[in-house]
Structure formats: C-alpha cells, structure tokens
Amino acid sequence: MSLLPYLTAGWIFLVGVHGIATSRNLVHAVGCLAVTQSSTYVLLLAVGYRKGATAPVFSDLPPGAPVVDPVVQALALTDVVVGATVTALLLALVVQTAKRHGTVDPDELSELKG
C-alpha cells in the first residue's frame, strides 16, 4: 500500500478549496468545486486498488484469484455522475445569476448580502 495516492488526493482537495476561497468569479468557483470533487475519484481509486488484481469478472478466473473491489468501482462511477450533475446545475444557476444581475462577481451581488 502506497501513501502517494492519498497525498495526491489531499493535495488536489486543498488546491480546489484554495481556489474556491480566493475566487472572484462564480464560474471559477464552480470549476474549483469540480476540482475539489475530483479528489474523491483519486481517493476511491486508492482505496479500491489491489496490487496484481484484475477486474472482477469471474467467468475466466481461477478460484481464489485476486480481484479489485467492485463496490469501490460502483462508488467511483456514482461519484462521477453526481459530480457532473452538480456542476451542470451550478453552472445553470450562474447563468441565471448573470442574466438577472449582470455580473458573476460575488462581491457585486448586492441583493445577496446579509
């Protein structure tokens, strides 16, 4: 088991969070959120990896052959679909905000200030 994929996932997460925190554009913030969410793909791949294992197709494997965990693969696929859906929804909200307020700068959205 290697520590590198976990460190990579943490680094990608921190880069995305830094981008969200310093963003002055809503489109940039949505992109940084997608980068942050992509760190979970790396994390799931690191959790499900087994050295020397093959795909979990048991029709042509001898009994006891090492295979990767299919549950982690299903979770990664679900993560990709949910991430794409959330990104599309947020970008649609940014488009509507730009139409209504004429800007995508969060500091200039006066109606959203408390």
CSV table of C-alpha atoms in Angstrom, one decimal:
chain,number,residue,atom,x,y,z
A,1,MET,CA,0.0,0.0,0.0
A,2,SER,CA,1.4,3.3,-1.1
A,3,LEU,CA,0.9,6.7,0.6
A,4,LEU,CA,1.3,8.6,-2.7
A,5,PRO,CA,-2.4,8.4,-3.9
A,6,TYR,CA,-3.7,9.6,-0.6
A,7,LEU,CA,-1.3,12.5,-0.6
A,8,THR,CA,-2.3,13.3,-4.2
A,9,ALA,CA,-6.0,13.3,-3.3
A,10,GLY,CA,-5.3,15.6,-0.3
A,11,TRP,CA,-3.3,18.0,-2.5
A,12,ILE,CA,-6.0,18.1,-5.2
A,13,PHE,CA,-8.6,18.8,-2.5
A,14,LEU,CA,-6.5,21.6,-1.0
A,15,VAL,CA,-5.9,23.2,-4.4
A,16,GLY,CA,-9.6,23.2,-5.1
A,17,VAL,CA,-10.6,24.6,-1.7
A,18,HIS,CA,-8.0,27.3,-2.1
A,19,GLY,CA,-9.4,28.2,-5.5
A,20,ILE,CA,-12.9,28.3,-4.1
A,21,ALA,CA,-11.8,30.6,-1.2
A,22,THR,CA,-10.0,33.0,-3.4
A,23,SER,CA,-12.3,33.1,-6.4
A,24,ARG,CA,-13.7,36.4,-7.6
A,25,ASN,CA,-15.9,34.7,-10.3
A,26,LEU,CA,-18.7,32.3,-9.9
A,27,VAL,CA,-17.7,30.3,-12.9
A,28,HIS,CA,-14.2,29.9,-11.5
A,29,ALA,CA,-15.7,28.9,-8.1
A,30,VAL,CA,-17.8,26.1,-9.8
A,31,GLY,CA,-14.7,24.9,-11.7
A,32,CYS,CA,-12.7,24.8,-8.4
A,33,LEU,CA,-15.5,22.9,-6.8
A,34,ALA,CA,-15.3,20.3,-9.6
A,35,VAL,CA,-11.5,20.1,-9.0
A,36,THR,CA,-12.2,19.6,-5.3
A,37,GLN,CA,-14.7,16.9,-6.0
A,38,SER,CA,-12.3,15.1,-8.4
A,39,SER,CA,-10.0,14.4,-5.4
A,40,THR,CA,-12.6,11.9,-4.3
A,41,TYR,CA,-12.0,9.9,-7.5
A,42,VAL,CA,-8.4,9.6,-6.7
A,43,LEU,CA,-9.2,8.6,-3.1
A,44,LEU,CA,-11.7,5.9,-4.2
A,45,LEU,CA,-9.2,4.6,-6.7
A,46,ALA,CA,-6.6,4.4,-3.9
A,47,VAL,CA,-9.0,2.6,-1.6
A,48,GLY,CA,-10.0,0.0,-4.2
A,49,TYR,CA,-6.6,-0.7,-5.6
A,50,ARG,CA,-5.0,-4.2,-5.1
A,51,LYS,CA,-1.6,-5.0,-6.5
A,52,GLY,CA,-1.7,-7.8,-9.0
A,53,ALA,CA,-5.5,-7.9,-9.1
A,54,THR,CA,-7.7,-8.0,-12.1
A,55,ALA,CA,-11.2,-6.8,-13.0
A,56,PRO,CA,-14.0,-8.5,-11.1
A,57,VAL,CA,-15.1,-10.7,-14.0
A,58,PHE,CA,-15.2,-14.2,-12.6
A,59,SER,CA,-16.1,-16.2,-15.7
A,60,ASP,CA,-12.5,-16.8,-16.7
A,61,LEU,CA,-10.6,-16.5,-13.4
A,62,PRO,CA,-9.5,-19.5,-11.3
A,63,PRO,CA,-10.9,-19.7,-7.8
A,64,GLY,CA,-9.0,-17.5,-5.3
A,65,ALA,CA,-7.6,-15.2,-7.9
A,66,PRO,CA,-7.2,-11.6,-6.6
A,67,VAL,CA,-9.7,-9.1,-7.9
A,68,VAL,CA,-10.4,-5.4,-7.2
A,69,ASP,CA,-13.4,-4.5,-5.1
A,70,PRO,CA,-16.4,-3.9,-7.4
A,71,VAL,CA,-18.2,-1.8,-4.8
A,72,VAL,CA,-15.5,0.8,-4.9
A,73,GLN,CA,-15.8,0.9,-8.7
A,74,ALA,CA,-19.5,1.4,-8.5
A,75,LEU,CA,-19.0,4.2,-5.9
A,76,ALA,CA,-16.5,5.9,-8.2
A,77,LEU,CA,-18.9,5.7,-11.2
A,78,THR,CA,-21.7,7.2,-9.0
A,79,ASP,CA,-19.3,9.9,-7.8
A,80,VAL,CA,-18.6,10.9,-11.4
A,81,VAL,CA,-22.3,11.1,-12.3
A,82,VAL,CA,-23.2,13.1,-9.2
A,83,GLY,CA,-20.3,15.4,-9.7
A,84,ALA,CA,-21.2,16.1,-13.4
A,85,THR,CA,-24.8,16.7,-12.4
A,86,VAL,CA,-24.0,19.1,-9.6
A,87,THR,CA,-21.5,21.0,-11.8
A,88,ALA,CA,-24.2,21.4,-14.5
A,89,LEU,CA,-26.8,22.6,-12.0
A,90,LEU,CA,-24.4,25.1,-10.5
A,91,LEU,CA,-23.4,26.4,-13.9
A,92,ALA,CA,-27.0,26.8,-14.9
A,93,LEU,CA,-27.5,28.8,-11.6
A,94,VAL,CA,-24.5,31.0,-12.5
A,95,VAL,CA,-26.0,31.7,-16.0
A,96,GLN,CA,-29.3,32.7,-14.4
A,97,THR,CA,-27.5,34.9,-11.9
A,98,ALA,CA,-25.5,36.6,-14.7
A,99,LYS,CA,-28.8,37.3,-16.6
A,100,ARG,CA,-30.6,38.7,-13.6
A,101,HIS,CA,-27.8,40.7,-12.0
A,102,GLY,CA,-25.5,41.3,-15.0
A,103,THR,CA,-22.4,40.1,-13.2
A,104,VAL,CA,-20.7,36.9,-11.9
A,105,ASP,CA,-18.6,38.6,-9.3
A,106,PRO,CA,-19.9,37.5,-5.9
A,107,ASP,CA,-18.8,40.9,-4.3
A,108,GLU,CA,-21.0,42.8,-6.7
A,109,LEU,CA,-24.2,40.8,-5.9
A,110,SER,CA,-25.7,43.4,-3.5
A,111,GLU,CA,-29.0,41.5,-3.1
A,112,LEU,CA,-27.3,38.5,-1.6
A,113,LYS,CA,-25.6,40.5,1.2
A,114,GLY,CA,-27.0,40.0,4.7
